[in-house]
Coordinates of C-alpha atoms and ligand atoms in Angstrom, one line a residue:
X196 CA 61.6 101.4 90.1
X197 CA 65.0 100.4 90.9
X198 CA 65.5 98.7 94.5
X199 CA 66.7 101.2 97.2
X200 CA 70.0 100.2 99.3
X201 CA 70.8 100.7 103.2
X202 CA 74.1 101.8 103.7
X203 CA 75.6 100.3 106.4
X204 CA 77.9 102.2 108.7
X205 CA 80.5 100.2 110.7
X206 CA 81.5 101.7 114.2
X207 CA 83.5 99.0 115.1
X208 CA 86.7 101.6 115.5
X209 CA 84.9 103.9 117.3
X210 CA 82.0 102.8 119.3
X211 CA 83.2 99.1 119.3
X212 CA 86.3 100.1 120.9
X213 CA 84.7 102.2 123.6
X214 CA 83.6 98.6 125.4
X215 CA 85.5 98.2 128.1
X216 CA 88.4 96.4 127.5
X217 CA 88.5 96.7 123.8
X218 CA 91.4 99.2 123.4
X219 CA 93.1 98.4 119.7
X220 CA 96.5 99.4 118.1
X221 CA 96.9 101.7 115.1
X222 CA 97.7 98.7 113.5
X223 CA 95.2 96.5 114.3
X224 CA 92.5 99.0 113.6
X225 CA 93.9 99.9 110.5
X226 CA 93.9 95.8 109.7
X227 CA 90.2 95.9 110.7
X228 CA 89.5 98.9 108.8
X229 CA 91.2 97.3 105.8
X230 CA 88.6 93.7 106.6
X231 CA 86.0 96.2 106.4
X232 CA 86.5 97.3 103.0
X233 CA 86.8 93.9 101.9
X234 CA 83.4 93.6 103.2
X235 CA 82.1 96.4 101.6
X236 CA 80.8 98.6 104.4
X237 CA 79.7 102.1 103.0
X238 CA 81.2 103.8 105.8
X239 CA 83.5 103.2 108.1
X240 CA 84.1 105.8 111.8
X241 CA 87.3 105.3 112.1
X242 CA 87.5 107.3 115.5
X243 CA 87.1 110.4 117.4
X244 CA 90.5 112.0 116.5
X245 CA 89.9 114.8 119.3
X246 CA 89.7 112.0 122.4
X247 CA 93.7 111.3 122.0
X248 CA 96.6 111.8 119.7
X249 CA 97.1 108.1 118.7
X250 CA 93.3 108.0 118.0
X251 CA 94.2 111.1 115.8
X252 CA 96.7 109.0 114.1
X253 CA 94.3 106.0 113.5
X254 CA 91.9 107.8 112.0
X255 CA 94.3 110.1 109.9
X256 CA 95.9 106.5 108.6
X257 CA 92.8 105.0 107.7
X258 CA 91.7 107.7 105.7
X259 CA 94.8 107.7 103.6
X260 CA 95.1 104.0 103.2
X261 CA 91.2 103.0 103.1
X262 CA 90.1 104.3 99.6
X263 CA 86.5 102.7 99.0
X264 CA 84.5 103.7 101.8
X265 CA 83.7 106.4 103.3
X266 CA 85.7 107.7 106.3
X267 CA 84.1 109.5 109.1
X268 CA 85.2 111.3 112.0
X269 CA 83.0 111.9 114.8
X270 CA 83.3 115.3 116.8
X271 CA 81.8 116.9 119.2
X272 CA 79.6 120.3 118.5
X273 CA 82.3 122.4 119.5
X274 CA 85.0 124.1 116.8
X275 CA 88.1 122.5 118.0
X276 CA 86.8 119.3 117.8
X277 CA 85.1 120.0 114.2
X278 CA 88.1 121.2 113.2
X279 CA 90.6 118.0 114.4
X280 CA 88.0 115.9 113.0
X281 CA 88.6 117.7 109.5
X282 CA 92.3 117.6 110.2
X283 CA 92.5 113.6 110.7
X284 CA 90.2 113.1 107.4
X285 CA 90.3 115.6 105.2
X286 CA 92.8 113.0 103.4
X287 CA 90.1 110.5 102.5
X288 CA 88.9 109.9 99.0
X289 CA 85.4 110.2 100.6
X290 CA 85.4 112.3 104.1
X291 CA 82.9 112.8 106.3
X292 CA 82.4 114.5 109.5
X293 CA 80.1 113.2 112.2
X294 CA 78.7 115.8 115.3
X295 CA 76.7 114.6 117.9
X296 CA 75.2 116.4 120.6
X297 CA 73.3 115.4 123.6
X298 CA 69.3 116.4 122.8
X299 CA 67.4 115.1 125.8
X300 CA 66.1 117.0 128.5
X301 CA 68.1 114.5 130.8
X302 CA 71.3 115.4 129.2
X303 CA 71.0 118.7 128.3
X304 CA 70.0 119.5 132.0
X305 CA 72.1 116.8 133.8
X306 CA 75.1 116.8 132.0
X307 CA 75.6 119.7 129.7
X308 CA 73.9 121.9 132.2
X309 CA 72.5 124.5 129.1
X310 CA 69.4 125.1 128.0
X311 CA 67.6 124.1 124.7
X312 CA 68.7 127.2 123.0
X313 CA 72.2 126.7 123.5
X314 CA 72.2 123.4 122.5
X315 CA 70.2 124.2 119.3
X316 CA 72.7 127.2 118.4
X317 CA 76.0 124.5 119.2
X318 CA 74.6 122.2 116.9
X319 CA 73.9 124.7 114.4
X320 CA 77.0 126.5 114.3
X321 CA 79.3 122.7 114.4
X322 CA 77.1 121.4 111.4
X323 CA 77.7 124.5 109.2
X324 CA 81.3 125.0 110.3
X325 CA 81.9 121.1 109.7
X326 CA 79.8 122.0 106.3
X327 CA 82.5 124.8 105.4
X328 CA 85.1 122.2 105.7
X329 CA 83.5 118.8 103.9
X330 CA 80.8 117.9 101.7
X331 CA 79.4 115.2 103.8
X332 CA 78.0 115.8 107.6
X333 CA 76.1 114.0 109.9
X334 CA 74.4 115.2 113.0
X335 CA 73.2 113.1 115.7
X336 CA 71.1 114.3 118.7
X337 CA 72.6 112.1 121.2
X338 CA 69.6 110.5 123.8
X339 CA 66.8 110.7 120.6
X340 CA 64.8 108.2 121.9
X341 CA 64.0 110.0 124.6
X342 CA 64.1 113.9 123.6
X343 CA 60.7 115.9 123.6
X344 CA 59.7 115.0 119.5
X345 CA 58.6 118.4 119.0
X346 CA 62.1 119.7 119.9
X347 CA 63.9 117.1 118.1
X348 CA 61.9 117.6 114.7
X349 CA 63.2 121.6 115.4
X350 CA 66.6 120.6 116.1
X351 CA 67.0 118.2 112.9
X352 CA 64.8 120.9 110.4
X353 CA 68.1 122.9 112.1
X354 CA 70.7 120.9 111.7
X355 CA 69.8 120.2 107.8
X356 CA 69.2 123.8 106.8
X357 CA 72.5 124.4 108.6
X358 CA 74.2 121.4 106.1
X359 CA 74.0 118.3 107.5
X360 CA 73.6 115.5 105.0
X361 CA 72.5 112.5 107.1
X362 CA 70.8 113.1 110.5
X363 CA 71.3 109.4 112.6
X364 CA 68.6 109.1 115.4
X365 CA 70.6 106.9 118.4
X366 CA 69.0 104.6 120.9
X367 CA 72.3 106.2 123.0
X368 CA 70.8 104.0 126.3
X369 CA 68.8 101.1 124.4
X370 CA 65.8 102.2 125.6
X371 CA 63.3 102.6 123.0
X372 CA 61.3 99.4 121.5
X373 CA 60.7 98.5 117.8
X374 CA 57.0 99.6 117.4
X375 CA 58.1 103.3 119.4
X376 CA 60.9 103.4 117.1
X377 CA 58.8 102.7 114.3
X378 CA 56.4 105.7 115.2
X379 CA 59.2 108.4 116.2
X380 CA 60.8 108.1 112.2
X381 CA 57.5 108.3 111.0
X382 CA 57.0 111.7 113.0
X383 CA 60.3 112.9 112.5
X384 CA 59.1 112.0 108.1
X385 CA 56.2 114.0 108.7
X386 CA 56.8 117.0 110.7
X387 CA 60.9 117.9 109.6
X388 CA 60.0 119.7 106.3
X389 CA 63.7 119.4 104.8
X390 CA 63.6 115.8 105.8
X391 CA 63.5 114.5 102.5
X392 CA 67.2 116.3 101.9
X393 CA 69.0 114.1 104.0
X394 CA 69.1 110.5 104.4
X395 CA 68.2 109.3 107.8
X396 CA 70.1 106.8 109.7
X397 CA 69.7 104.9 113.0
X398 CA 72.4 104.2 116.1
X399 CA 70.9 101.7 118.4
X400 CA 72.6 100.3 121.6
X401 CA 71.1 96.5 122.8
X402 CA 70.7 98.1 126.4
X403 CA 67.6 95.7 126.2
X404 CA 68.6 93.3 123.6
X405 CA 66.6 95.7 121.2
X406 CA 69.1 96.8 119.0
X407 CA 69.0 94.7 115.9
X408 CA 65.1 94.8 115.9
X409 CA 64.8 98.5 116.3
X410 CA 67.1 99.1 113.4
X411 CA 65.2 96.9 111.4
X412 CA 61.9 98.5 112.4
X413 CA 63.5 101.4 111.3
X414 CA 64.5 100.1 108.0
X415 CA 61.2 99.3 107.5
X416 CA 59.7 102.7 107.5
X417 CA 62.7 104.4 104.9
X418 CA 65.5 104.8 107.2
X419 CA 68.9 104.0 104.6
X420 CA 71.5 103.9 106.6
X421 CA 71.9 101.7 109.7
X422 CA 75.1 101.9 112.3
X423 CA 76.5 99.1 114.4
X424 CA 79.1 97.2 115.2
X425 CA 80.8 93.9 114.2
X426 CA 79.9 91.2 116.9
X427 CA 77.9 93.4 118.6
X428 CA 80.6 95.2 120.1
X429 CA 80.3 98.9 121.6
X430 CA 79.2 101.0 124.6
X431 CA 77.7 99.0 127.9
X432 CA 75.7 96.1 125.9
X433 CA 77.0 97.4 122.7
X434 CA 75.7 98.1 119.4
X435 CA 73.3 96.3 116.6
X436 CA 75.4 93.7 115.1
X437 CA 76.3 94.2 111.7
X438 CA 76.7 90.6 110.7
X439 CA 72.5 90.3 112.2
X440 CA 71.0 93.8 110.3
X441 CA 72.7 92.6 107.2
X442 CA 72.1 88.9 107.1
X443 CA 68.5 90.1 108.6
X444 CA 68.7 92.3 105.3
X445 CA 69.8 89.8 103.0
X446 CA 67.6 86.5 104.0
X447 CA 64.2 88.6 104.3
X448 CA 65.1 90.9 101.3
X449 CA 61.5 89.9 100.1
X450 CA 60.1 91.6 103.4
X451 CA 62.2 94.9 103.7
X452 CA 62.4 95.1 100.2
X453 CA 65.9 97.3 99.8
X454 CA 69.1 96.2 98.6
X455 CA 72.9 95.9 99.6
X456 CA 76.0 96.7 99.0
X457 CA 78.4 94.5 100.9
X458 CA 79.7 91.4 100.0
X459 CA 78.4 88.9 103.3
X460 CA 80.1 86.5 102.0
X461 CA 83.3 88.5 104.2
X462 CA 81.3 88.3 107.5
X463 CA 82.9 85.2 109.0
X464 CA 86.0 86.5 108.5
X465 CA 85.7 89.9 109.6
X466 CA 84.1 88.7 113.0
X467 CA 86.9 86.4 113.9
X468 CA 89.6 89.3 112.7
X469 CA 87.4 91.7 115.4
X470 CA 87.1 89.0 118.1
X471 CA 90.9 87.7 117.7
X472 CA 92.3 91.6 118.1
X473 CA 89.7 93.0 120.9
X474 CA 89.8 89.7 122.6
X475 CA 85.7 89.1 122.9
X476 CA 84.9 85.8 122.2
X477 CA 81.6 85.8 120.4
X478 CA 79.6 83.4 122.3
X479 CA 78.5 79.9 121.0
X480 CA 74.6 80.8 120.3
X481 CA 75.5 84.1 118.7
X482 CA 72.9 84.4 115.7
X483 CA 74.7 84.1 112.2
X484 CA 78.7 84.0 113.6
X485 CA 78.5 81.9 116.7
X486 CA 80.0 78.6 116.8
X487 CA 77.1 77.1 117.0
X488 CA 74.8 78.7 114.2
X489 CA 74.9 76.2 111.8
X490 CA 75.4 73.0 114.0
X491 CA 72.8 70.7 113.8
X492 CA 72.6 68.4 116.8
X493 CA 69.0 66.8 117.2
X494 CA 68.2 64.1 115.0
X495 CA 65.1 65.3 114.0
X496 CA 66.7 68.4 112.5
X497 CA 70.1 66.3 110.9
X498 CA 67.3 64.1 109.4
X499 CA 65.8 67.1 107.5
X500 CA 68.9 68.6 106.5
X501 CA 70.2 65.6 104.9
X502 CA 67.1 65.3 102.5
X503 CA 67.2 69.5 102.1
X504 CA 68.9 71.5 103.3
X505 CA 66.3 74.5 103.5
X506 CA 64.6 72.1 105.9
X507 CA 66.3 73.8 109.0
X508 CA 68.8 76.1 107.2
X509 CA 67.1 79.8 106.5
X510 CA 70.9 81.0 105.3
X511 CA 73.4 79.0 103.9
X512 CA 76.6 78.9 105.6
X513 CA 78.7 79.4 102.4
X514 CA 76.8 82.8 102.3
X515 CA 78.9 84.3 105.2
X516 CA 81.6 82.6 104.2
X517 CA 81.4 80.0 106.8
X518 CA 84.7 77.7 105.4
X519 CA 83.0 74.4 103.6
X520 CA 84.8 72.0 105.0
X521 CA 87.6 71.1 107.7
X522 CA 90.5 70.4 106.0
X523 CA 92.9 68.8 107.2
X524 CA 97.3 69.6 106.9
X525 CA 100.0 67.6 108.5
X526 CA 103.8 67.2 108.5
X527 CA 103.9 66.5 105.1
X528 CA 102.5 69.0 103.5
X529 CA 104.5 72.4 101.9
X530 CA 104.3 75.6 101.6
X531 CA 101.8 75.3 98.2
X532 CA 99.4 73.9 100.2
X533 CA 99.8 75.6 103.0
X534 CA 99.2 79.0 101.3
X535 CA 96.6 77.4 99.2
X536 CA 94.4 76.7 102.5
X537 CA 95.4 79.7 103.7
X538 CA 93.7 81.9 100.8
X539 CA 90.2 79.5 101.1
X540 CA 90.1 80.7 104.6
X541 CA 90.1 84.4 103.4
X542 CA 94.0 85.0 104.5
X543 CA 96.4 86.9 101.8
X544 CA 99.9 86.5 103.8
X545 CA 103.1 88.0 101.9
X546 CA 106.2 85.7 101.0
X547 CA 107.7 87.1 103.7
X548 CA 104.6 86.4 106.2
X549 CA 104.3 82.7 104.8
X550 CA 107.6 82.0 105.2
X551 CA 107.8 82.3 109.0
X552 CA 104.4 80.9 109.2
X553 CA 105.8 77.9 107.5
X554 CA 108.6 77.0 109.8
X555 CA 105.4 77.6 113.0
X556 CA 103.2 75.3 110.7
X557 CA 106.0 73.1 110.4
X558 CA 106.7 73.2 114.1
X559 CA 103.0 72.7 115.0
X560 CA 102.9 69.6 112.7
X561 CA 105.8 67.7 114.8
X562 CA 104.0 68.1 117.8
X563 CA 100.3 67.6 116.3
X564 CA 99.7 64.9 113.7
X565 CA 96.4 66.9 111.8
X566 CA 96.4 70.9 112.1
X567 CA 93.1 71.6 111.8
X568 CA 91.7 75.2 110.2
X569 CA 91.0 76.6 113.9
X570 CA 95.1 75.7 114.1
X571 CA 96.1 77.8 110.7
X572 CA 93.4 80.6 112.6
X573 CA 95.1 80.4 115.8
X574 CA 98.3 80.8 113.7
X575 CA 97.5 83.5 112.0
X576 CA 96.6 85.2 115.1
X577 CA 99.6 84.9 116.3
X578 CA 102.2 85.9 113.8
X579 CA 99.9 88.9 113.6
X580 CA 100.4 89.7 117.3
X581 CA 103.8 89.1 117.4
X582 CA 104.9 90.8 114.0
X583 CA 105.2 94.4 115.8
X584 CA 106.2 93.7 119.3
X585 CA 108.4 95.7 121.2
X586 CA 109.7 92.5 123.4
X587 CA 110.0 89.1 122.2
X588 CA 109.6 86.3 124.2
X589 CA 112.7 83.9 123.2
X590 CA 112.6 81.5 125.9
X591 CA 110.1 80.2 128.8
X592 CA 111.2 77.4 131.3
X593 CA 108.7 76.4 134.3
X594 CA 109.1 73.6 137.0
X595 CA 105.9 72.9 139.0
X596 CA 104.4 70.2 140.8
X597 CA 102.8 68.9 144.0
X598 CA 106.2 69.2 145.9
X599 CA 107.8 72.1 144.0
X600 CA 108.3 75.6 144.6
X601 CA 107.2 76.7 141.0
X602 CA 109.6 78.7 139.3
X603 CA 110.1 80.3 135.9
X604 CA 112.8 81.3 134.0
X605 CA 112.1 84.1 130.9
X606 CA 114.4 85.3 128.0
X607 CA 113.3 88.9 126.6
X608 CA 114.7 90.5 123.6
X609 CA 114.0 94.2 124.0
X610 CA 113.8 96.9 121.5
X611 CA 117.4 97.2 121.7
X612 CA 118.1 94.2 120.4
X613 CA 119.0 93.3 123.8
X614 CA 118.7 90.2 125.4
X615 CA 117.6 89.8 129.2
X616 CA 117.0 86.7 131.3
X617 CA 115.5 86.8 134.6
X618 CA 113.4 84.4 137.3
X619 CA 111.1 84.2 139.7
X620 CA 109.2 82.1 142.0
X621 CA 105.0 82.5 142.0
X622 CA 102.2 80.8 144.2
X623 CA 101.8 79.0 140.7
X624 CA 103.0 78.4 137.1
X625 CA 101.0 81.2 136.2
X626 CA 102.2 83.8 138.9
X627 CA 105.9 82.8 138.9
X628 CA 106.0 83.6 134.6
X629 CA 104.1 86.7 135.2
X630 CA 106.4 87.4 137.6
X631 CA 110.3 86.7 135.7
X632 CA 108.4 88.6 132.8
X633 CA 108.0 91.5 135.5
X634 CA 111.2 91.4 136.6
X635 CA 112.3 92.9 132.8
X636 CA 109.4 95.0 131.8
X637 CA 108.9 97.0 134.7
X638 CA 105.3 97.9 134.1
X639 CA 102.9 98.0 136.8
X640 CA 99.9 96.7 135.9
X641 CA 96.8 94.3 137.5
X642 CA 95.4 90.7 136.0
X643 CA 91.6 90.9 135.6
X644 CA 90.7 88.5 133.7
X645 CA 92.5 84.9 132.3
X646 CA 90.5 82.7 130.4
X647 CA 91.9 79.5 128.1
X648 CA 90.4 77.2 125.7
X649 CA 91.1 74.2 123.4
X650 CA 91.1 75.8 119.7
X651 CA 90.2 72.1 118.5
X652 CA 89.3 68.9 120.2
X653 CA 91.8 66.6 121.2
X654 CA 94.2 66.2 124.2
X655 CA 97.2 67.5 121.7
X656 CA 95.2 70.6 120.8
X657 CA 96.2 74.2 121.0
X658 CA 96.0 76.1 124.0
X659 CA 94.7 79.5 123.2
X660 CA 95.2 81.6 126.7
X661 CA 93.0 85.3 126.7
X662 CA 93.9 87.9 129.3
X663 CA 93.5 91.2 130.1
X664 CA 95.4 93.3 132.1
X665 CA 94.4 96.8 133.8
X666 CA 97.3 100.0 133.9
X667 CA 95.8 102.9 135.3
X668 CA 91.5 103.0 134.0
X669 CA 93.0 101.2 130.7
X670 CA 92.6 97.5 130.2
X671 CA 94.6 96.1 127.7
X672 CA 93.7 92.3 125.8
X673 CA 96.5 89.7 125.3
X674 CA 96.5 86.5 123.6
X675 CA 98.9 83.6 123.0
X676 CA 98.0 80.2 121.5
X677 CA 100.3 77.2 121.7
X678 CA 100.5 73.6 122.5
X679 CA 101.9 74.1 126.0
X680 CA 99.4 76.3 128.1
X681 CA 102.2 77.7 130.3
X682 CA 104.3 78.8 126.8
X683 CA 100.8 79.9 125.7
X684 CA 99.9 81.5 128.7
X685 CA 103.7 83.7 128.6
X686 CA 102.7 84.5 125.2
X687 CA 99.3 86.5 126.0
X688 CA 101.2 88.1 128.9
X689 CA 103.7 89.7 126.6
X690 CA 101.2 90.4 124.1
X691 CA 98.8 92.4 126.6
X692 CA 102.4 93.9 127.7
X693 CA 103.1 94.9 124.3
X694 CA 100.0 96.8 123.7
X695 CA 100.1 98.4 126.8
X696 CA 103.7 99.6 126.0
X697 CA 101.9 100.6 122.6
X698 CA 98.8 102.2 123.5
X699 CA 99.8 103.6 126.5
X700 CA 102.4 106.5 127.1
X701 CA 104.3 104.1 129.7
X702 CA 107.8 103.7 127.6
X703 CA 109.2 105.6 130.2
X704 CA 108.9 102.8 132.9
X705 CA 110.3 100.2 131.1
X706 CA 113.8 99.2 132.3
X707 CA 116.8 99.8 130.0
X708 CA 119.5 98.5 131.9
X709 CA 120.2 94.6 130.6
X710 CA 119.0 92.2 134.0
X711 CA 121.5 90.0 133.1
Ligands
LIG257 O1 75.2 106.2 121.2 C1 75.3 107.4 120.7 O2 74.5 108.2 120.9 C2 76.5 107.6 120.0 C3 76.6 108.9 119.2 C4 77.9 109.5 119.2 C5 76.1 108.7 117.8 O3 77.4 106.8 119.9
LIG258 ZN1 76.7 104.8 120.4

């Protein structure tokens, strides 16, 4: 018999980017969405096209430029939303529209203040109107985990006679545990009689640090399609982490006994692309993409892995595409090689994008004898974040010290074309850029959070400075990488400011009369 597959369903657009904090550009989820297909997800959820008009836009882009995968929407049980989902997909080679409603007592009392009933009849009628429109539906009873079984079993029997093709069970709070799980798909196998005409999936959040293990429990007992996010990212604690259910998949494919179809050798890559754009670092001890998950630092342990590698290895590094070696560029070396590096580490830039990278590269190597691959990465990074930019930082000057009055001088070139020069005076480095930046992008806006780190070791390493800045109940990442942490720091300041000029309907606010 041949080997059954999981389909994994990447919510990194959607769910992902409901974390606080995570809010992405068109572009940049449209970069990610493109990483994903590399990767060879089955389906990607591009977004929820009836939460806002650029999400809209997102999702509508996605679907006409992603062609593999499947592209879902997700909506809620209500026509208009049903219908914009269709709207924003209908373009895909492979559409598909995802309802959800709330199914728990808690929910359906607290929240959407109905009855059973009603919520049985909104789900029915969504599901077959989203049916009318596209082949491919899924429902999801939101709060499964801890809806009445016996309602949930009627609800799903429902849904699928009604024309949903997938029915995905969510964890929506985290709170169920692997052997619970395990025991509500068996009842749902047993007591939905359709059951067996739609594939069941599984949504669980890591409310309790569950969510990888539940999924798998699930897997376990014929559930074939698992959701999550890359790095773990989503709602509260997040979701599953992709790069965990399918390494978890591949390495103990003798246990769970189903197949694959992504290629995992694109996992490395695709977590740094999500952590570079949202901002989240992925911690050190972060099971298959942390910095740390292949470092051997006890003796004992380097001992063994010297004679074999299997020793203390259960995965090999290659097989997420963890780069082999650190290789090493300086000052002498051209664009050939440059570029040639550049592909190993899973980057395809243009002419055009190595070009400019070059003359940074170049730059980098005057002040840096080695660039390291975490340099080309933070490189990357950067020509990415700047490509689009509404204002360009052109110039940063800053005077500090123990008997100074730090001051810093910026040069912006607008959207206009327009350069403008301003200073100011802070209670630091930091707050006097922040402020001469103000001074031209009149933006009012709140630091949370500023973070930096050394992207290699060395006192001449890059500074790679993360922010995040809040306008209105938005938060908005920025980063900027660069030998000099107060350039570096400038850098994430505009990008954040960028994004939030991007995202954000706050174009109004922003000064058009040249300050100097
Ligand atoms: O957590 C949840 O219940 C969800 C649904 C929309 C599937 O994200
Ligand atoms: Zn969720």
């Amino acid at each position: 018999m041949p080997e059954e597959k999981v389909l994994i369903f990447d919510t990194t657009l959607r769910d992902g980017e409901q974390a606080a904090g995570a809010a992405m550009t068109g572009d940049e989820k449209l970069e990610i969405a493109k990483q994903l297909e590399r990767l060879g997800v089955d389906i990607i959820e591009a977004g929820f096209p009836i939460s806002s008009p650029g999400d809209f836009i997102a999702v509508q882009t996605i679907a006409r430029e992603v062609r593999k995968p499947i592209i879902c929407a997700l909506a809620h049980a209500n026509a208009a939303a049903v219908d914009r989902a269709w709207e924003a997909v209908k373009e895909a080679r492979h559409p598909r529209i995802h309802v959800f409603l709330s199914s728990s007592d808690i929910h359906i009392l607290h929240q959407l203040r109905k009855n059973r009933e009603e919520v049985m009849e909104m789900a029915v009628s969504s599901v077959a109107r989203a049916r009318k429109l596209c082949e491919d539906v899924e429902f999801s009873p939101m709060d499964a985990t801890r809806t009445d079984p016996v309602y949930l079993y009627a609800l799903l029997e429902a849904c699928i006679n009604a024309g949903a093709t997938t029915v995905n069970i969510p964890d929506t709070v985290g709170y169920t545990t692997p052997a619970e799980f395990t025991r509500l798909i068996e009842g749902i196998k047993a007591n939905v009689p359709n059951i067996g005409k739609a594939t069941i999936s599984v949504h669980c959040h890591n409310d309790l640090g569950l969510s990888v293990a539940n999924s798998l429990a699930a897997v376990k007992v014929g559930v074939r399609q698992v959701e999550g996010c890359i790095n773990g990212m989503g709602e509260r604690a997040g979701n599953a982490a992709l790069e965990e259910v399918i390494m978890s998949l591949q390495t103990r494919r003798d246990y769970f006994q189903v197949g694959l179809n992504v290629d995992a050798t694109q996992l490395y890559r695709t977590s740094k692309l999500v952590s570079d754009i949202t901002g989240f670092a992925v911690q050190p001890n972060k099971a298959v993409v942390g910095g740390n998950a292949f470092r051997h630092a006890s003796g004992i342990h380097q001992d063994g892995l010297l004679k074999e590698r299997t020793t203390y290895e259960i995965m090999d590094p290659t097989a997420i595409g963890w780069p082999s070696s650190e290789f090493v560029l300086g000052k002498l070396s051209g664009r050939a090689g440059l570029r040639s590096r550049l592909n190993e580490l899973g980057f395809q830039p243009s002419d055009a994008e190595l070009n400019r990278l070059f003359e940074a590269f170049k730059e980098l190597a005057d002040k840096k004898r080695e660039v390291m691959d975490r340099d080309l990465e933070a490189l990357m990074s950067h020509q990415r974040r700047s490509f689009n930019e509404a204002y360009v930082l052109e110039h940063v000057q800053v005077t500090c010290g123990n008997h100074e009055v730090p001051t810093a001088t910026v040069r912006l070139v607008g959207p206009d074309g327009v350069a403008r020069t301003d200073a100011a005076t802070g209670t630091g480095p930091v707050d006097a850029i922040y402020r001469a930046i103000n001074r031209i992008i009149e933006v009012p806006n709140t630091l949370t959070e500023f973070s930096i780190r050394a992207v290699t070791e060395g006192i001449d390493a890059v500074a790679e400075v993360t922010i995040r800045i809040q306008s209105g109940d938005q938060m908005y990442v920025g980063r900027g990488a660069d030998t000099d942490t107060l350039v570096a720091t400038a850098k994430a300041y505009m990008n954040a400011l960028n994004r939030l000029l991007s995202i954000g309907d706050v174009s109004k606010s922003v000064k058009s009369v040249p300050a100097s």
